[in-house]
XYZ file of N, CA and C in Angstrom:
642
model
N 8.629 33.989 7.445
C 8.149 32.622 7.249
C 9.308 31.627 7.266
N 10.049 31.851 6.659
C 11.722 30.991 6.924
C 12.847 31.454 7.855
N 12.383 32.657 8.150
C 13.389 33.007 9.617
C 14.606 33.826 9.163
N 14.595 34.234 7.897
C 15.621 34.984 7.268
C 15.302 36.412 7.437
N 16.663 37.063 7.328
C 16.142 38.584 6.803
C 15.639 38.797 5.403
N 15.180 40.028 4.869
C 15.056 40.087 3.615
C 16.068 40.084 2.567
N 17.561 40.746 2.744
C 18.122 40.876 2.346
C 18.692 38.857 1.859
N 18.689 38.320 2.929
C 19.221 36.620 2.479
C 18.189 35.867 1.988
N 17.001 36.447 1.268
C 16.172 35.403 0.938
C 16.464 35.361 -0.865
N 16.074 34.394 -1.046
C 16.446 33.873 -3.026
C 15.407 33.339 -3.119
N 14.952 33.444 -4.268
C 14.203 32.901 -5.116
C 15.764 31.513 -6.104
N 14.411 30.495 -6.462
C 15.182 29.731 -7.209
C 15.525 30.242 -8.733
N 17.109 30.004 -9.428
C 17.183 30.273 -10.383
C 15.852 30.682 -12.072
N 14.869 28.858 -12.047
C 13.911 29.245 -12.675
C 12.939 30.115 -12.752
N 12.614 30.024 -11.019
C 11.898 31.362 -10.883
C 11.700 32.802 -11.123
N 13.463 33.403 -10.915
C 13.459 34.517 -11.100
C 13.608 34.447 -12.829
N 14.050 33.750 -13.835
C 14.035 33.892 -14.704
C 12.501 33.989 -15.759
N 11.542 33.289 -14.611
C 10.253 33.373 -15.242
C 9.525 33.999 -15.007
N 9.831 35.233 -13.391
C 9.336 36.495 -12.965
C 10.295 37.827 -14.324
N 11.155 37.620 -14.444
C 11.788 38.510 -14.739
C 11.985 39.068 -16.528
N 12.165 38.121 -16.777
C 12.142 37.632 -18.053
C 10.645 38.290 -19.254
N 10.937 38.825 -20.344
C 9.373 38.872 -21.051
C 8.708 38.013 -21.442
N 7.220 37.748 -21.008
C 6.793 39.318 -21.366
C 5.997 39.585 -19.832
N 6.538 39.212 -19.207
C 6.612 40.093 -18.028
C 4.801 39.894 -17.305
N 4.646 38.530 -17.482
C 3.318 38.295 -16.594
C 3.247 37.809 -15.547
N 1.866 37.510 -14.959
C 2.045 36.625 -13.989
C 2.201 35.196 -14.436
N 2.668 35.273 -12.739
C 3.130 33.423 -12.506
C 2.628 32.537 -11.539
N 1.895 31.293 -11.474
C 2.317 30.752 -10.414
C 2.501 29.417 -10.466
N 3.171 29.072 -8.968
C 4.108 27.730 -9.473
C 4.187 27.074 -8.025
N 5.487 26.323 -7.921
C 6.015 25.910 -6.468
C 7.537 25.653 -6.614
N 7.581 26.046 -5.594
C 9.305 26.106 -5.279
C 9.511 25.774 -4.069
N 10.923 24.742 -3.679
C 11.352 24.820 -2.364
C 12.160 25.481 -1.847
N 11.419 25.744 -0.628
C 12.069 26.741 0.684
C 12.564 25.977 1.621
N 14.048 26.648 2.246
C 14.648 26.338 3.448
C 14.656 27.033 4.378
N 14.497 26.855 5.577
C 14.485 27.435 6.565
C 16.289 27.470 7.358
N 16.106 28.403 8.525
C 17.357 28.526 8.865
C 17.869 27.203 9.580
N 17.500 26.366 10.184
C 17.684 25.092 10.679
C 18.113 24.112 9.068
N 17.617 24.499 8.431
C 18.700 23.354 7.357
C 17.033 22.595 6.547
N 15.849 22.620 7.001
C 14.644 21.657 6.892
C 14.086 22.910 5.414
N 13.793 22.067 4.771
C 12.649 22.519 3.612
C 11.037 22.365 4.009
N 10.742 22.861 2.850
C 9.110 22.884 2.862
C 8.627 23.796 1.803
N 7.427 23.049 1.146
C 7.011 23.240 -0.118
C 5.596 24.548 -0.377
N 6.358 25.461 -1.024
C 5.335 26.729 -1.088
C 5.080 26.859 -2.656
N 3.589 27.342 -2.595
C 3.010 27.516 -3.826
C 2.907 29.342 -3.765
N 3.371 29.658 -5.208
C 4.090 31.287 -5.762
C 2.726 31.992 -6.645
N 2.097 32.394 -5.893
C 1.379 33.606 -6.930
C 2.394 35.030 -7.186
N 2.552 35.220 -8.229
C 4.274 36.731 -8.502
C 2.784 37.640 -9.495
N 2.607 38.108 -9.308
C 1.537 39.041 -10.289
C 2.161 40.931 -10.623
N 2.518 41.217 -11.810
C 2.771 42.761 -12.036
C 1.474 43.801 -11.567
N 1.840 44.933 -11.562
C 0.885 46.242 -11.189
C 1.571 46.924 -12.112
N 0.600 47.367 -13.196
C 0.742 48.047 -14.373
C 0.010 49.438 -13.882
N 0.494 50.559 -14.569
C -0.346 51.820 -14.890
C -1.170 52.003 -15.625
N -1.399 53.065 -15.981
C -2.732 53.041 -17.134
C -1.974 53.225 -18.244
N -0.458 53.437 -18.504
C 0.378 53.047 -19.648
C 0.853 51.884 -20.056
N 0.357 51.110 -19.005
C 0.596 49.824 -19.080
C 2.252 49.304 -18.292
N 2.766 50.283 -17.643
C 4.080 50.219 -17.351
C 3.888 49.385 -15.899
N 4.904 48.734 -15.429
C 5.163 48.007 -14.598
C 5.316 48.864 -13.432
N 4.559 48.826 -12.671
C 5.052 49.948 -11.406
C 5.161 49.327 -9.760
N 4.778 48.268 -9.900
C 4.729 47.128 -8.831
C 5.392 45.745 -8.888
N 5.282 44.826 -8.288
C 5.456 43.497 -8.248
C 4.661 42.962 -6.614
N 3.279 42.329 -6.948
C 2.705 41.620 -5.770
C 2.790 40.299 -5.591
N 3.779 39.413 -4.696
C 3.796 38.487 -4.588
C 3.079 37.588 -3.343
N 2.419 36.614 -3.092
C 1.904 35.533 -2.240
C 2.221 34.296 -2.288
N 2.216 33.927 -1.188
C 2.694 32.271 -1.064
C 2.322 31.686 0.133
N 2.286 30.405 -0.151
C 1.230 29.878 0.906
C 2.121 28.476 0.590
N 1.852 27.727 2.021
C 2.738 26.758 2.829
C 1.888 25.340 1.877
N 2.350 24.820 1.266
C 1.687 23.462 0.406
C 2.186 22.072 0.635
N 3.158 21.749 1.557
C 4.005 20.848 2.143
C 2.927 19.667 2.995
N 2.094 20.027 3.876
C 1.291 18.748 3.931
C 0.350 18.398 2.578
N -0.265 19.123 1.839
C -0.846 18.741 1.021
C -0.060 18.179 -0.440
N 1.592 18.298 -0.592
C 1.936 17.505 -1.404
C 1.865 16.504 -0.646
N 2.339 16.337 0.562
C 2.484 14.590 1.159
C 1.335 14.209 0.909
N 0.345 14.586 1.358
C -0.811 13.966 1.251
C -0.815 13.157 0.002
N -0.661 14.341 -1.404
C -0.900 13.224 -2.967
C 0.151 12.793 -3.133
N 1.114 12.859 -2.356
C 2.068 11.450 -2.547
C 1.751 10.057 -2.101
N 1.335 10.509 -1.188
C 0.924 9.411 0.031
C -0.122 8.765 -0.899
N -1.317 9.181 -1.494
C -2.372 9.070 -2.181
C -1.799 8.332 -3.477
N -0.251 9.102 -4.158
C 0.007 8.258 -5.593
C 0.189 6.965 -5.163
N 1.571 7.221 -4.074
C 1.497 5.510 -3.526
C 0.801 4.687 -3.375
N -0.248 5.363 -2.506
C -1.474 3.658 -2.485
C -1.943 3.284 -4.015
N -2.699 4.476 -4.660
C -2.664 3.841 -5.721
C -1.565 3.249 -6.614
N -0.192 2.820 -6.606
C 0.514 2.495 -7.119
C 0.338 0.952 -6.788
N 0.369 0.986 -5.270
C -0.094 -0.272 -4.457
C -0.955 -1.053 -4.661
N -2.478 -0.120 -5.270
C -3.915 -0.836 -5.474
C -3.531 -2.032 -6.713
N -2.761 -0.798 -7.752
C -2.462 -1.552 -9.236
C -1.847 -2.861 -9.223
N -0.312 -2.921 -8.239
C 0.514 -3.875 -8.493
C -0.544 -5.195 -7.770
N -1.393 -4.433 -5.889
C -2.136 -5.894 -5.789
C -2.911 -6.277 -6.900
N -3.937 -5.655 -7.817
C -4.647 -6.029 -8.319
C -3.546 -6.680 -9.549
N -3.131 -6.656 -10.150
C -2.276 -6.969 -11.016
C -2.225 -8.999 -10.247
N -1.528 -8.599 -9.148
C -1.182 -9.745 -8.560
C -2.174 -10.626 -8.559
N -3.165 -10.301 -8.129
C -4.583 -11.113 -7.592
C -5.044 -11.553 -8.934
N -5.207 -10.759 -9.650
C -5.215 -11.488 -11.277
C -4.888 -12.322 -11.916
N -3.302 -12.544 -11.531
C -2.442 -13.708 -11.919
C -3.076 -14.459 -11.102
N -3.079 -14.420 -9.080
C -3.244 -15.653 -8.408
C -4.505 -16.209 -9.208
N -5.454 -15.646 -9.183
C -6.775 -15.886 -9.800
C -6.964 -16.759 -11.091
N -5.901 -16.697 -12.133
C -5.634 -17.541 -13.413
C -5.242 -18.379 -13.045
N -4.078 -18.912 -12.035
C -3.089 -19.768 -11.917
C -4.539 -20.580 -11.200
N -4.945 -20.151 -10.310
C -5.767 -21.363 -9.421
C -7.039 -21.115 -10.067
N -7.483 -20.615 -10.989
C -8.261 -21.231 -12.041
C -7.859 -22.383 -12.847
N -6.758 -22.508 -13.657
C -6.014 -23.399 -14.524
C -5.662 -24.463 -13.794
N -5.262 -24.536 -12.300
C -4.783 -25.645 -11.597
C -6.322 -26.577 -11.235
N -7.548 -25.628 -11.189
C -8.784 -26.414 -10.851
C -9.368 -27.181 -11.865
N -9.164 -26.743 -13.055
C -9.518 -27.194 -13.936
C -8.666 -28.366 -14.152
N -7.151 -28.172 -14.092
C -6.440 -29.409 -14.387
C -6.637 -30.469 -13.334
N -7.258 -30.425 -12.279
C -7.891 -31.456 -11.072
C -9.146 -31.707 -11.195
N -10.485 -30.818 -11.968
C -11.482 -31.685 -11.774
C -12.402 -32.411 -12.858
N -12.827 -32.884 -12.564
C -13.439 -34.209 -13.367
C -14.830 -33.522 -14.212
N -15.894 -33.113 -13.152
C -16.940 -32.750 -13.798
C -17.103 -31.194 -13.177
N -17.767 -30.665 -13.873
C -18.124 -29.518 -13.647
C -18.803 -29.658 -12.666
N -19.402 -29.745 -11.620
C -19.889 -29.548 -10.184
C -18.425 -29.658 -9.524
N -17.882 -30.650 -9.471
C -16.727 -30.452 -8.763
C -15.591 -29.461 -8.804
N -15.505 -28.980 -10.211
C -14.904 -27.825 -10.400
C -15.668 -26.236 -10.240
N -16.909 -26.536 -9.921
C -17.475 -25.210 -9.701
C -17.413 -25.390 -7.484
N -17.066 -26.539 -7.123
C -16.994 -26.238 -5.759
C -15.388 -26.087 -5.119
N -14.738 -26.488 -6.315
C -13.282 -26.315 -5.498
C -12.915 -24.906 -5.735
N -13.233 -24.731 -6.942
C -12.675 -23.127 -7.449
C -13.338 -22.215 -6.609
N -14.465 -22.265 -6.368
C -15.677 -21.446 -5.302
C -14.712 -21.287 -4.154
N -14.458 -22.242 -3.257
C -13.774 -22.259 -2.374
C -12.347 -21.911 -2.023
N -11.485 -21.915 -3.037
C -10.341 -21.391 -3.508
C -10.608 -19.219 -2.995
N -11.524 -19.184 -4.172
C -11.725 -17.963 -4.252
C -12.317 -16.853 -2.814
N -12.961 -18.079 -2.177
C -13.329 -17.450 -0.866
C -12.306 -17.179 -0.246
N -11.522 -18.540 -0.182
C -10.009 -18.055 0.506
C -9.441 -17.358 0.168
N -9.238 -16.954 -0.700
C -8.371 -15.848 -1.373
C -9.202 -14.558 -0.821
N -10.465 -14.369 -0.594
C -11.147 -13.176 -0.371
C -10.426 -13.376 0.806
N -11.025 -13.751 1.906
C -10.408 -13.788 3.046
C -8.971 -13.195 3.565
N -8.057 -13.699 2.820
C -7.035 -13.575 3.319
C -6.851 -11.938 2.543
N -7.079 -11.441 1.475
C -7.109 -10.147 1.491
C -7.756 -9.037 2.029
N -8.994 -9.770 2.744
C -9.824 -9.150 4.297
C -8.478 -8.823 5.182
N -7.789 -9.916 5.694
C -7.225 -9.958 6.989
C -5.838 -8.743 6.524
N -5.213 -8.849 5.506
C -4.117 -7.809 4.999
C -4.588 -6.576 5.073
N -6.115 -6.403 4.367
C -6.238 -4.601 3.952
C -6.998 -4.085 5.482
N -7.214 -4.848 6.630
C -7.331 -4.662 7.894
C -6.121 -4.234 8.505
N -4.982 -4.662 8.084
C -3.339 -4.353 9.121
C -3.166 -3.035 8.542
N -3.082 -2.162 8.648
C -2.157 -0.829 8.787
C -1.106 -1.462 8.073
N -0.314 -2.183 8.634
C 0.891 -2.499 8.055
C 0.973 -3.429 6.694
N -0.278 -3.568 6.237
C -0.731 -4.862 5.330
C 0.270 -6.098 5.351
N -0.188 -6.666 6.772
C 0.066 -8.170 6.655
C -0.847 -8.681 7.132
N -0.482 -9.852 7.714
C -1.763 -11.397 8.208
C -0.862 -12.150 8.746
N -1.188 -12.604 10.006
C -0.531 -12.980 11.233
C -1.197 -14.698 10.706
N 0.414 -15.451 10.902
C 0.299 -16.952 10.697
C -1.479 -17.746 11.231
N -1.270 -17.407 12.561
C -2.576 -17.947 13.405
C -3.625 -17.595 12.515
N -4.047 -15.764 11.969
C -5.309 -15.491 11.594
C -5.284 -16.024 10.200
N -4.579 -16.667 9.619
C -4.719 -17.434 8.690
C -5.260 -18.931 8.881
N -4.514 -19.481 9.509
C -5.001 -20.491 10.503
C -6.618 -20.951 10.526
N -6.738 -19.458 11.250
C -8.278 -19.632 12.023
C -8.845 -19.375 10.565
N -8.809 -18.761 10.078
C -9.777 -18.127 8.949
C -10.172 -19.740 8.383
N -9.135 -20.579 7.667
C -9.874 -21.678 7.267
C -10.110 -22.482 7.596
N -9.267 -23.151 9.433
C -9.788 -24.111 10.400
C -11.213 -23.524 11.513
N -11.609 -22.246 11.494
C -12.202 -21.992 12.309
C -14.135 -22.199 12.071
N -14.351 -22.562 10.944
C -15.654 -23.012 10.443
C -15.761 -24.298 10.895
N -14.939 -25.029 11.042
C -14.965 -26.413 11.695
C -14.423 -26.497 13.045
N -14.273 -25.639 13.891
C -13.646 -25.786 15.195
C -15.237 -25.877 16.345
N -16.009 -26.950 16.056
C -17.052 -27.065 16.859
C -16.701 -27.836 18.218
N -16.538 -27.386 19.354
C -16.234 -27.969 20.791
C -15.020 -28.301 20.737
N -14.365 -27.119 20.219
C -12.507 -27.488 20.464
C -12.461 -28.503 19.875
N -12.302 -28.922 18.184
C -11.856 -29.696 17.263
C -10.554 -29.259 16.940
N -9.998 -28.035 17.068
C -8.872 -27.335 16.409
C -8.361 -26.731 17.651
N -6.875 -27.204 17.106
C -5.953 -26.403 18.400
C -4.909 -25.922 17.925
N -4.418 -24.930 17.894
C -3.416 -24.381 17.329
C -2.376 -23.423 18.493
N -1.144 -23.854 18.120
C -0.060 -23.642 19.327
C 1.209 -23.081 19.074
N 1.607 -22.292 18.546
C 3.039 -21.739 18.233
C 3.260 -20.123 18.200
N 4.439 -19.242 18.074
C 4.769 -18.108 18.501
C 3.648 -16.940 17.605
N 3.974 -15.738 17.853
C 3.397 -14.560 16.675
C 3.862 -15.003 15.615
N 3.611 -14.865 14.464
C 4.363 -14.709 13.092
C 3.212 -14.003 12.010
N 4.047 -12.583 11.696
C 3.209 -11.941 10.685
C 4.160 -12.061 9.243
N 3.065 -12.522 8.192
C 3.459 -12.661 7.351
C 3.003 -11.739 6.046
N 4.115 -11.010 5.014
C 3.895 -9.978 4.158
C 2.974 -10.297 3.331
N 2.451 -9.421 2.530
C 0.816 -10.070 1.226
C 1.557 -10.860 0.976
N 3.187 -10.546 0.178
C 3.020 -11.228 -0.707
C 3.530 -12.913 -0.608
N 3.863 -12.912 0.701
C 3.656 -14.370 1.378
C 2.194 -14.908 2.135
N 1.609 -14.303 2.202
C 0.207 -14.010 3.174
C -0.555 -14.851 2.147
N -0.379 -14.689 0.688
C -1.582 -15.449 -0.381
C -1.056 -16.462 -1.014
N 0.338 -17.131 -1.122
C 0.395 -18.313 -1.194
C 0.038 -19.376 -0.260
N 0.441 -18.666 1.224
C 0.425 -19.697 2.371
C -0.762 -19.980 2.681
N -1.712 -18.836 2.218
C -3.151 -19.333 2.703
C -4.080 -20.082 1.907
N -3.557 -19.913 0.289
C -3.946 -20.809 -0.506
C -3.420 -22.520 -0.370
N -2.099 -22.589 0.192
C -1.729 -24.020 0.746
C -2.517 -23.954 2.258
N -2.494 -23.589 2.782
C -3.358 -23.656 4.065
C -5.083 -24.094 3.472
N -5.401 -23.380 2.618
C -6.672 -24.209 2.218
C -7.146 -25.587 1.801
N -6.001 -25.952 1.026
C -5.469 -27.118 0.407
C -5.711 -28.082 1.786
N -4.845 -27.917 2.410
C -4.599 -29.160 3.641
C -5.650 -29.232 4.482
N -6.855 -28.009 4.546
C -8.225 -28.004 5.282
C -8.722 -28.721 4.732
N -9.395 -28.481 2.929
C -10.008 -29.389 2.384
C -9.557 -30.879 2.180
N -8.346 -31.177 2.405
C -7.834 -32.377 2.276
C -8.204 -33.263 3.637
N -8.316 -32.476 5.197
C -8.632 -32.446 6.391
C -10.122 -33.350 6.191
N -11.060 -32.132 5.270
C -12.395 -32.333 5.375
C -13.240 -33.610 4.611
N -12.209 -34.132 3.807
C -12.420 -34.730 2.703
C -12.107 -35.766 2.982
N -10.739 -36.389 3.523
C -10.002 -37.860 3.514
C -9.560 -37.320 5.298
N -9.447 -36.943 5.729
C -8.902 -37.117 7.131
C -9.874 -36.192 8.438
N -9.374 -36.004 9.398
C -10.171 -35.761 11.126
C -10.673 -34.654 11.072
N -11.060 -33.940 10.341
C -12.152 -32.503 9.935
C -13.394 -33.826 9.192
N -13.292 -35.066 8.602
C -14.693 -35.549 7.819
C -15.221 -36.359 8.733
N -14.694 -36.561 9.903
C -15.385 -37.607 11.163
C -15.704 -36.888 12.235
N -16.825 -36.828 12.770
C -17.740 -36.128 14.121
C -16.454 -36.026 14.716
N -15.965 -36.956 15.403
C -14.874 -36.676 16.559
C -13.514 -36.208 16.308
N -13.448 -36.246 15.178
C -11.689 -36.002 14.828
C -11.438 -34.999 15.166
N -9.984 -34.809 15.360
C -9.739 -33.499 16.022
C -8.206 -32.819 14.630
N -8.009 -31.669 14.915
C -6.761 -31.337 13.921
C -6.104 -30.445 15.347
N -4.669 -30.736 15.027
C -3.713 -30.107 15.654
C -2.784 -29.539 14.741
N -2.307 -27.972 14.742
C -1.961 -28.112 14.333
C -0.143 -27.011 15.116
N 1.107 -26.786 15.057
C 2.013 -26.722 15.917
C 3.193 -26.344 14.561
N 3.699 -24.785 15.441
C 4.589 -24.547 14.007
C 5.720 -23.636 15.199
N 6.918 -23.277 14.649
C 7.858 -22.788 15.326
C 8.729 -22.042 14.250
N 9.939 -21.404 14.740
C 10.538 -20.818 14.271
C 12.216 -20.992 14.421
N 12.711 -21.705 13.489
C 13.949 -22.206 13.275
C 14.990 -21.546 12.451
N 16.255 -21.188 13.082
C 17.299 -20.806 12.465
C 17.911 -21.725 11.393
N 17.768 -21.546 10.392
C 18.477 -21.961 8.992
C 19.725 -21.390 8.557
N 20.329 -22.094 7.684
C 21.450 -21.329 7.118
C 21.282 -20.288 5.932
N 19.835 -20.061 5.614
C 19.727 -18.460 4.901
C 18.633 -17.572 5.925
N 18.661 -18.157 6.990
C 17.981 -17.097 8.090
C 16.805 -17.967 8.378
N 16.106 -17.444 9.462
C 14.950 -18.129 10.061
C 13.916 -18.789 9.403
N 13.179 -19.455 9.296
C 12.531 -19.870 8.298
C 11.119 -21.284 9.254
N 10.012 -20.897 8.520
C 8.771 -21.439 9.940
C 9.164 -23.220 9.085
N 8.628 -23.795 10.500
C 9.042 -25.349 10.607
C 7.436 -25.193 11.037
C-alpha cells in the first residue's frame, strides 16, 4: 500500500506503544502514512489480539483502510461551517447597524417600516449573488443591476465600465451604498420622472496604496 518492503515499514511511536503496551487490547485509531515518493495519506488502524483458550496472545490481526479523502471532506465541511458562523455573525451586525441608522432617519413609522423593508431586501440580494459564486463574490455590474434593474424600463439605465469582482466582505457595504443612491434616484432625482434616465460609469485607477474603483 505505501510501496515499502516489510522490513522498512513503522508504525508511529504512539501507536506501537498503545499496541504493545498492557493490557494488551484492541485498538483503533489513525495515523499518518508516507509513501516512497515523500506524499502522506491518512489511514484508519483496526490492531486486534488472537487469544487461546488460555487466554494467551497467539496472534496479532491488523487492518487499515485509506481515510484521506474522507478527512478532507470534514475539513472541507468544518470550514464552511466556520464560514456560515463568521457570515452570519456579520449579517447580524449589518442588520443592527441599518436597523439603528433607519430609525435615526425616520419620522413615522410607515416610513420606517418602508426604508428598513427595502434595506433588507438589498441585503438579501446581494447575499443571493455571493452564495451563487463558487468563489463567494459579486461582480460590481451584478450589483448594479440588482438595484437599478427594477427600473430599467426601455433602456432608462446604462451602465459602462470594466469586470470588477468584489469580496463579501466588500460586496455588502457597497451594495448597501448602492441602494442608498437608487432610492435617492427614485425619490428626488431621474429614476422619479417617466423619462429620466441614470447613467451610471466607473473605472479603475492606480492610487498610491494600489488600485482603487473611481
Amino acid at each position: 500500500m505505501a510501496g515499502f518492503y516489510a522490513a522498512r515499514i513503522s508504525t508511529t511511536p504512539t501507536l506501537q506503544w498503545m499496541v504493545l503496551s498492557p493490557p494488551y487490547t484492541a485498538f483503533q485509531g489513525e495515523a499518518l502514512n508516507y509513501r516512497r515518493d515523500g506524499t502522506t495519506y491518512r489511514v484508519e488502524w483496526l490492531i486486534t489480539p488472537v487469544r487461546d483458550a488460555d487466554g494467551r496472545i497467539t496472534n496479532w490481526v491488523s487492518a487499515q483502510r485509506d481515510v484521506t479523502q474522507r478527512r478532507a471532506f470534514e475539513d472541507r465541511q468544518a470550514l464552511m461551517v466556520r464560514e456560515l458562523h463568521h457570515r452570519v455573525k456579520n449579517t447580524l451586525a449589518t442588520v443592527q447597524a441599518v436597523l439603528n441608522a433607519t430609525m435615526r432617519s425616520s419620522v413615522t413609522m410607515a416610513e420606517f417600516s418602508q426604508a428598513f423593508g427595502g434595506r433588507i431586501v438589498s441585503l438579501a440580494r446581494t447575499h443571493a449573488l455571493i452564495t451563487e459564486d463558487e468563489a463567494q463574490v459579486a461582480s460590481f455590474e451584478g450589483l448594479l443591476r440588482a438595484e437599478l434593474g427594477p427600473y430599467d424600463e426601455g433602456g432608462r439605465v446604462t451602465l459602462e465600465g470594466p469586470r470588477l469582482r468584489l469580496p463579501s466582505e466588500l460586496a455588502v457595504p457597497v451594495s448597501m451604498a448602492l441602494h442608498e443612491l437608487t432610492t435617492n434616484a427614485l425619490r428626488h432625482g431621474a429614476l422619479g420622472h417617466p423619462g429620466g434616465r441614470v447613467v451610471v460609469t466607473w473605472r479603475i485607477e492606480d492610487g498610491p496604496a494600489g488600485p482603487w474603483l473611481a
